[in-house]
Structure formats: C-alpha cells, structure tokens
Amino acid sequence: MPLVILALGIVLLFVLIIAFKLNAFLSLIISSIFVGLFQGMEPLSVVKSIESGLGGTLGHLAVIIGLGAIFGKIISEGGGANRIARTLLDKFGQKKVDWAICLASFVLGVILFWEVAFMLLIPIVYTVAVEAKVKLLKVGIPFLAATSITHCFLPPHPGPTAISGVLEANLGLVLAYGLILAVPATILFGPLFSRFYKNWNIEIPDHLVSKQEFNMKEVPSFITSILVTLSPVIFILIGVIVEFTSPVDSVVYKVFTFIGNADIALLIAVFIALYVFGLHKKRKSISQLMKIVETALVSMGGIIFIIGGGGAFKQVIIDSGMADYIAHFTSDWNISPYVLGWIIAAIIRLAVGSATVTVLTTAGIMLPILMATGSSPELMVLAIGSASIAWAPPSDVSFWFTKEYFNLTLGQTVKMVCVMFTLLAIYGLLGVMALSTFIG
C-alpha cells in the first residue's frame, strides 16, 4: 500500500503541472500533503516534514546555487565563458565540441558534488552552444552524462566514497572497477546518446546566458579564465588532500578543510572572479558588478523554490517510513547479492528521491548480507551506486535542475533525463554482473 500511495502522489504531481498548469512548487507542496496524509501521518507532522525538507534541502543547496549563479554570471558577463568556449572550439572544432565538454565534465565530476559541478559548468555549456551554433542538448547531454556517471562509479566522489566506508570496500579497487564501467558509459550516454535528441529545438533560457559581444583583446586569457573557473575545484581538492594527510587538531587541517568546504570555496572564487573579470584593469566598476550579482540572484529565485519543493516531497516520503517498509519488504528475497542490492537501492531511490538516503540506507541493509555471502564489497559499491541514480524521480534535485536549466517541459524531462538515468542504472548492474564473473 505505501508504494501505491507514492505512485498516486507522483501521478497527482504530474497531473497538477501538466493538466492544470499549476506552478511546480505549488504542485510539489500539494503532492507532499497528499502522500503524507494517506500514509497515515498526523496533519501537523506533514507540515513539519515539508518545512524540514524544504529547509534542509535549501540549507545545503541555496548557498551553492546562489554563489554558483553569481560566479557563473560574472565569468559569463566578463567574457571568461566566451574565451573558454572559443578556445575549445579552436582546439576541438565544431563537430567535436561535445566530446570536449564531456571530457571536462568527467574530470570535474570526479571530485565535486553533482550540484557544484553542474553550477560551475552550465555557463560554459550555454556559451559553447551559442558560439558553436549547435543545439543545447548536443553539448548539454554529454555534460549531464559525464557528471552523473562519476557520481555513480568513481571515488573520491562523495557517493561511492560513502558507500565504500559503510561496506569497508577498498577505495582503490572501487576506483579501478569504476573506471572500467565509467569510461564506456560516458561515451555511450554522452555524445552518442545525444544523437537521439538531435531534433529537439531547446532554447537556452534568456536570463541565464549572456548575449553580450566581447572585444577579445580586453578579455582575460584562456589560462586566466580557466584557472578562475577551476579555482573552487582547486580549493576543494586541497581541502580533501589535507583532510587525509594532516592531524585533525592541526592549524593546517582546520584552515584548509574550511577553505575546501564547497560553500567557502565558491565564496572565495566569487571574489576572485569579481577582481579578475571586473575590478582588474577597471573592466567593470563595483556598481556594475553588483548589478550582475543582483541579476544572477533574481534569476535563481524560482529555481530555488522548485528545488526546495522537491526536498519537501522527499522528506515527507522519508518521514512516512517508506525506506523501512522497503527494507522489510525485500528482506527475504533469495537472489544474487548484487542484484538484490541494486533492486533495493532502485526502489528506495524511486520512493525517497535522495541519492544520499538511497546509498546509505541500502548499504546498511546489505552489509550483513555481504558479510554472509562473501561477495565483493567493491562490486556492491558499484551496484548500489548505479541504482542510486535510477529514475531521476521528481523528489530529487536532479529532475528539477535539468528541467529548469535545460528549459525542458515536464514530458521532455521524463523522456530525456529519466530515460537516461534509468538506462545508466541498468548498464551499471549489467557491468557489475559481468565483472563478478571474473572477480567473484
């Protein structure tokens, strides 16, 4: 019955948006109330879950979205994204620019949270599409695929790393096995998969791309532009290295793990961008820069609330006990441990949306099974990680990020994003089963 109620809640969400043309945020709140009440939650408990989910999601993402929007807008309005786009076009050519974006997204995706990588790269994706005169999805799909695939398979990305910690898997082996699956997947679901959508004429949202013409002699060089763009990545990477190499109580540890926090890294990067693309050589005045900042924040208002609504929907599902119900429901299934782990993760992913909740819940369920069967913990990490991306349900931020930034309709989001992520999850399971024939 809980799964039926969840399914009805998702149907209600789609009906409200498509048939009644209701705003996505309002639709998510109404669907959250529906699911909570029919799951037997007290009315005020439903309200508290909505508030907790919205606040908890935005507490993590609002800073990243806001700072990421400012950072991207400054680089875009300062000509940095244009400089990077033109250089990529010169090096790779118009026909192979999708491969260039795919490679850049893959490298950055390995060490960054999915949302951070998305916010850092989306201005460059837009500008490359404009400069190369190609459709948005030609470069957008390779970008989305590469950042999402690293999320499934490759430590030190937080997802696979978290599962490895619970299952006591060897991170080096997880990385090695993950690369065997990730590289072909990136090619398959990136530049090749985008060809299925070559006839989709998706317009880049006007408020998210710069239409300004630049005198390239006045724009910072490619090296400068790329270093500024990568500055938050560099800070985060330094923080990760120090975290694993320095004593916890040392000054070095405290300073660099603070700087390496994603929020702080983006904040520092914003001020670097303000100087390089504005104040340096008096390219822009402080008042002009602050107008860019205001424009960036205003453009994010609707997106932030929609993503918060998705968080509210997710939290109601979690608080209703859906994950516990699924764990009990699947406890007696007698199948391959890898298949079981994948199925449990896929069901929890569909039910609660959050990939983080999915991987941690599933890893806890599978740990005793893994110990009893003697299966490879490294392959179990990959099985659970691949399933954690399945479906891209409307209770997860990935659904709304891609819908809003790719300017898709609800139907288009399902046909492209949900299909891609589900096929990727199935690919992951097949890859794990193939590897298990050699590894055990």
XYZ file of C-alpha atoms in Angstrom:
440
model
C 0.000 0.000 0.000
C 2.761 2.592 0.734
C 4.195 2.125 -2.762
C 0.715 2.565 -4.291
C 0.238 5.810 -2.345
C 3.629 7.020 -3.542
C 2.733 6.209 -7.147
C -0.560 8.096 -6.795
C 1.318 11.049 -5.303
C 3.657 11.203 -8.306
C 0.699 10.909 -10.692
C -1.011 13.768 -8.844
C 2.145 15.874 -9.203
C 2.252 15.342 -12.963
C -1.489 15.990 -13.368
C -1.295 19.257 -11.438
C 1.609 20.521 -13.549
C 0.565 19.230 -16.981
C -3.244 19.236 -16.907
C -3.921 22.123 -14.502
C -0.791 24.144 -15.435
C -0.069 24.688 -11.757
C 3.340 26.030 -10.728
C 5.802 23.211 -9.928
C 6.471 24.481 -6.391
C 2.771 24.574 -5.515
C 2.247 21.160 -7.111
C 5.072 19.657 -5.060
C 3.655 21.010 -1.797
C 0.164 19.682 -2.573
C 1.558 16.267 -3.571
C 3.618 16.186 -0.363
C 0.493 16.774 1.728
C -1.388 14.071 -0.206
C 1.322 11.440 0.318
C 1.830 12.316 3.981
C -1.859 12.205 4.915
C -2.583 8.983 3.049
C 0.493 7.369 4.592
C -1.128 7.949 7.962
C 0.957 10.867 9.194
C -0.605 13.437 11.526
C -1.531 16.641 9.628
C 0.850 18.832 11.634
C 3.602 16.222 11.210
C 3.166 16.558 7.450
C 3.605 20.325 7.727
C 6.735 19.900 9.854
C 8.155 17.415 7.322
C 7.529 19.874 4.494
C 9.251 22.664 6.417
C 12.131 20.373 7.392
C 12.576 19.039 3.865
C 12.448 22.445 2.226
C 14.784 23.984 4.791
C 17.155 21.028 4.859
C 17.453 20.904 1.083
C 17.932 24.638 0.654
C 20.234 24.809 3.658
C 22.659 22.736 1.623
C 21.820 23.874 -1.892
C 20.743 27.526 -1.630
C 24.285 28.691 -0.865
C 25.720 26.594 -3.703
C 23.024 27.666 -6.162
C 23.304 31.333 -5.188
C 27.102 31.538 -5.191
C 27.307 29.298 -8.261
C 24.888 31.555 -10.135
C 26.864 34.672 -9.174
C 30.177 33.026 -10.066
C 28.911 31.795 -13.431
C 27.257 35.124 -14.269
C 30.399 37.135 -13.511
C 32.560 34.828 -15.631
C 29.945 34.895 -18.397
C 29.457 38.696 -18.362
C 33.225 39.210 -18.080
C 33.864 37.172 -21.233
C 35.547 34.243 -19.472
C 32.981 31.673 -20.589
C 33.223 33.095 -24.098
C 37.021 32.803 -24.038
C 36.889 29.181 -22.824
C 34.202 28.307 -25.380
C 36.126 29.794 -28.299
C 39.338 28.043 -27.255
C 37.543 24.690 -27.018
C 36.082 25.308 -30.469
C 39.515 26.172 -31.883
C 41.075 23.034 -30.371
C 38.318 20.507 -30.989
C 36.303 22.041 -33.818
C 32.541 22.433 -34.024
C 31.916 18.751 -34.727
C 33.795 17.508 -31.656
C 32.871 20.197 -29.153
C 30.501 17.762 -27.424
C 33.476 15.489 -26.713
C 35.377 18.436 -25.222
C 32.516 19.262 -22.858
C 32.154 15.588 -21.979
C 35.837 15.287 -21.035
C 35.833 18.479 -18.943
C 32.655 17.408 -17.132
C 34.078 13.952 -16.401
C 37.267 15.351 -14.854
C 35.453 17.881 -12.682
C 32.695 15.452 -11.753
C 35.122 13.045 -10.086
C 35.898 15.412 -7.210
C 32.829 17.650 -6.982
C 29.327 17.182 -5.643
C 26.910 16.792 -8.544
C 25.223 20.131 -7.837
C 28.538 22.012 -7.606
C 29.832 20.562 -10.873
C 26.509 21.415 -12.521
C 26.595 25.053 -11.399
C 30.247 25.549 -12.372
C 29.917 24.116 -15.868
C 26.455 25.192 -17.025
C 27.542 28.744 -18.085
C 30.289 27.222 -20.247
C 27.836 24.698 -21.711
C 25.493 27.549 -22.667
C 28.274 29.634 -24.191
C 29.745 26.732 -26.145
C 26.293 26.002 -27.612
C 25.904 29.659 -28.668
C 29.433 30.066 -30.047
C 29.446 26.731 -31.880
C 25.917 27.385 -33.158
C 24.818 23.913 -32.057
C 21.684 22.807 -30.241
C 21.846 22.955 -26.467
C 21.368 19.214 -25.978
C 24.313 18.358 -28.253
C 26.618 19.645 -25.507
C 24.127 19.519 -22.622
C 23.609 15.744 -22.657
C 27.352 14.880 -22.656
C 27.791 17.327 -19.768
C 24.904 15.790 -17.818
C 26.019 12.225 -18.520
C 29.647 12.731 -17.501
C 28.883 14.494 -14.204
C 26.250 11.879 -13.343
C 28.396 8.852 -14.220
C 31.190 9.962 -11.893
C 28.516 10.298 -9.210
C 27.711 6.578 -9.644
C 31.060 4.914 -10.030
C 34.126 6.915 -9.064
C 35.595 7.825 -5.693
C 36.624 10.316 -4.355
C 33.151 11.489 -5.376
C 31.136 11.555 -2.107
C 28.550 8.926 -3.154
C 30.846 5.958 -3.887
C 33.144 7.046 -1.043
C 30.267 6.982 1.477
C 29.126 3.504 0.391
C 32.728 2.258 0.496
C 33.029 3.468 4.090
C 29.927 1.564 5.220
C 30.838 -1.646 3.363
C 34.574 -1.368 4.168
C 35.452 -1.569 0.479
C 38.925 -0.809 -0.881
C 38.692 2.646 -2.485
C 41.496 1.875 -4.933
C 39.681 -1.201 -6.224
C 36.374 0.678 -6.368
C 38.103 3.331 -8.496
C 39.711 0.716 -10.758
C 36.491 -1.242 -11.293
C 34.546 2.000 -11.560
C 36.754 3.299 -14.364
C 36.185 0.072 -16.310
C 32.453 0.856 -16.247
C 32.576 4.669 -16.294
C 34.649 5.294 -19.422
C 32.443 3.297 -21.851
C 29.333 4.658 -20.092
C 30.474 8.244 -20.632
C 30.925 7.636 -24.348
C 27.655 5.725 -24.657
C 25.418 8.076 -22.656
C 27.241 11.275 -23.638
C 27.970 12.199 -27.262
C 26.326 9.039 -28.660
C 23.120 9.258 -26.598
C 22.646 12.933 -27.520
C 22.035 11.928 -31.134
C 18.619 10.540 -30.172
C 17.583 14.100 -29.294
C 19.197 15.945 -32.201
C 15.810 17.176 -33.455
C 14.811 18.781 -30.157
C 14.969 22.564 -30.519
C 15.598 23.641 -26.945
C 16.194 27.340 -26.411
C 18.656 28.438 -23.744
C 16.760 30.448 -21.085
C 17.339 34.130 -21.921
C 18.023 35.130 -18.312
C 20.750 32.501 -17.912
C 23.024 33.267 -20.869
C 24.966 36.385 -21.831
C 24.184 37.851 -25.270
C 26.957 40.421 -24.951
C 29.542 40.882 -27.731
C 33.126 40.912 -26.440
C 36.336 42.516 -27.634
C 38.556 39.507 -27.017
C 41.633 41.740 -26.612
C 40.097 43.049 -23.405
C 39.011 39.645 -22.079
C 41.386 37.712 -19.759
C 43.406 34.967 -21.428
C 42.297 31.345 -21.667
C 44.737 30.287 -18.932
C 43.461 33.012 -16.601
C 39.815 32.251 -17.399
C 40.227 28.510 -16.863
C 42.179 28.989 -13.616
C 39.479 31.273 -12.212
C 36.766 28.842 -13.324
C 38.616 25.946 -11.712
C 39.557 27.876 -8.542
C 36.765 26.343 -6.399
C 37.800 22.893 -7.639
C 41.403 23.599 -6.641
C 40.354 24.757 -3.149
C 38.131 21.705 -2.660
C 40.867 19.340 -3.864
C 43.434 20.897 -1.499
C 40.928 20.515 1.331
C 40.439 16.818 0.528
C 44.190 16.168 0.408
C 44.805 17.964 3.726
C 41.869 16.129 5.320
C 43.537 12.776 4.665
C 47.150 13.810 5.337
C 47.118 16.196 8.312
C 46.283 15.711 12.004
C 42.707 16.722 12.836
C 43.796 19.134 15.561
C 46.430 20.932 13.445
C 46.058 24.516 12.225
C 46.723 23.384 8.653
C 43.826 20.918 8.855
C 41.391 23.487 10.243
C 42.332 26.211 7.746
C 42.380 24.150 4.573
C 39.353 21.993 5.326
C 37.470 25.264 5.926
C 38.699 26.702 2.633
C 37.999 23.358 0.932
C 34.352 23.327 2.007
C 32.249 23.707 -1.166
C 30.388 26.771 0.143
C 33.559 28.595 1.210
C 35.459 27.568 -1.935
C 32.706 29.078 -4.081
C 32.594 32.242 -1.943
C 36.336 32.791 -2.349
C 36.051 32.035 -6.076
C 33.323 34.681 -6.419
C 35.659 37.373 -5.088
C 38.474 36.165 -7.330
C 36.114 36.439 -10.316
C 34.947 39.892 -9.219
C 38.557 41.070 -9.288
C 39.775 39.299 -12.441
C 36.724 39.967 -14.635
C 35.761 43.316 -13.148
C 37.980 45.398 -10.914
C 41.300 44.436 -12.507
C 42.239 46.934 -15.224
C 38.924 48.663 -14.386
C 36.980 46.345 -16.681
C 33.857 46.969 -14.588
C 33.009 49.194 -11.629
C 31.825 47.761 -8.331
C 28.304 49.071 -9.009
C 28.220 47.290 -12.384
C 29.408 44.088 -10.754
C 26.761 44.300 -8.038
C 24.058 44.680 -10.709
C 25.340 41.422 -12.230
C 25.171 39.809 -8.779
C 21.578 41.017 -8.285
C 20.548 39.759 -11.726
C 22.060 36.353 -11.000
C 20.237 36.015 -7.679
C 16.888 37.166 -9.084
C 17.151 34.648 -11.940
C 17.587 31.838 -9.401
C 14.527 32.655 -7.262
C 12.039 30.366 -8.981
C 14.538 27.544 -9.398
C 15.472 27.597 -5.712
C 11.830 27.288 -4.598
C 11.143 24.438 -7.022
C 14.184 22.543 -5.776
C 13.087 23.243 -2.188
C 9.655 21.849 -3.031
C 11.329 18.675 -4.277
C 13.134 18.463 -0.937
C 9.826 18.815 0.914
C 8.302 15.997 -1.158
C 11.322 13.804 -0.402
C 11.202 14.483 3.349
C 7.524 13.607 3.694
C 8.221 10.285 1.973
C 11.170 9.581 4.289
C 9.296 10.571 7.463
C 6.363 8.367 6.487
C 8.620 5.305 6.946
C 8.891 4.378 3.267
C 12.554 3.269 3.456
C 11.873 0.979 6.437
C 8.892 -0.540 4.632
C 11.050 -1.303 1.574
C 13.790 -2.866 3.705
C 11.253 -5.194 5.357
C 9.531 -5.908 2.041
C 12.763 -7.129 0.365
C 14.383 -8.875 3.355
C 13.508 -12.459 2.317
C 14.357 -12.289 -1.389
C 16.771 -15.069 -2.423
C 18.750 -13.713 -5.390
C 22.303 -12.582 -6.233
C 23.542 -10.102 -3.595
C 24.476 -7.598 -6.302
C 21.041 -7.811 -7.921
C 19.364 -7.572 -4.508
C 21.419 -4.522 -3.553
C 20.616 -2.893 -6.884
C 16.871 -3.608 -6.600
C 16.638 -2.329 -3.024
C 18.555 0.843 -3.953
C 16.423 1.369 -7.076
C 13.185 1.030 -5.085
C 14.400 3.358 -2.329
C 15.593 5.838 -4.965
C 12.154 5.850 -6.588
C 10.492 6.124 -3.210
C 12.535 8.809 -1.475
C 14.363 10.535 -4.333
C 17.549 11.416 -2.459
C 20.605 9.571 -3.774
C 22.351 10.104 -0.429
C 19.497 8.498 1.526
C 19.370 5.718 -1.059
C 23.035 4.721 -0.840
C 23.357 4.954 2.936
C 20.102 3.087 3.612
C 20.897 0.354 1.106
C 24.476 -0.039 2.299
C 23.220 -0.568 5.856
C 20.731 -3.201 4.678
C 23.306 -5.020 2.516
C 26.233 -5.058 4.978
C 25.179 -8.247 6.858
C 24.191 -9.928 3.575
C 27.580 -9.019 2.106
C 29.401 -10.494 5.113
C 27.327 -13.682 4.999
C 27.821 -14.325 1.274
C 31.453 -13.219 0.956
C 30.652 -11.145 -2.126
C 32.965 -8.360 -3.305
C 32.282 -5.146 -1.353
C 33.798 -3.157 -4.228
C 31.278 -4.521 -6.725
C 28.468 -3.963 -4.225
C 29.503 -0.298 -4.030
C 29.109 -0.040 -7.818
C 25.794 -1.913 -7.837
C 24.296 0.373 -5.198
C 25.885 3.487 -6.705
C 24.486 2.826 -10.173
C 20.976 2.193 -8.803
C 21.110 5.415 -6.777
C 20.748 7.416 -9.985
C 17.831 5.413 -11.424
C 14.563 7.054 -12.467
C 15.529 10.676 -11.625
C 12.189 10.959 -9.769
C 10.564 14.372 -9.174
C 11.508 14.121 -5.487
C 15.197 14.510 -6.422
C 17.019 17.742 -7.263
C 18.467 16.263 -10.482
C 14.981 16.213 -12.036
C 14.369 19.914 -11.400
C 17.929 21.070 -12.081
C 17.878 19.571 -15.555
C 14.297 20.605 -16.274
C 14.888 24.256 -15.403
C 18.428 24.740 -16.732
C 17.786 22.804 -19.932
C 14.472 24.642 -20.390
C 12.546 21.379 -20.788
C 8.878 20.656 -20.376
C 7.861 18.059 -17.817
C 7.316 15.493 -20.584
C 10.691 16.234 -22.164
C 12.401 15.854 -18.781
C 10.899 12.389 -18.380
C 11.778 11.370 -21.955
C 15.372 12.552 -21.706
C 16.605 12.716 -18.097
C 14.571 9.906 -16.551
C 15.262 7.603 -19.501
C 18.996 8.367 -19.471
C 19.414 7.848 -15.727
C 17.390 4.638 -15.719
C 19.326 3.155 -18.641
C 22.549 4.174 -16.915
C 21.452 2.357 -13.743
C 20.662 -0.803 -15.740
C 24.019 -0.524 -17.515
C 25.693 -0.355 -14.095
C 24.030 -3.555 -12.908
C 24.925 -5.420 -16.113
C 28.505 -4.187 -15.794
C 28.738 -5.335 -12.181
C 27.366 -8.785 -13.075
C 29.883 -9.053 -15.925
C 32.768 -8.092 -13.621
C 31.535 -10.537 -10.970
C 32.167 -13.454 -13.325
C 35.889 -12.621 -13.143
C 36.154 -11.218 -9.617
C 33.511 -13.135 -7.616
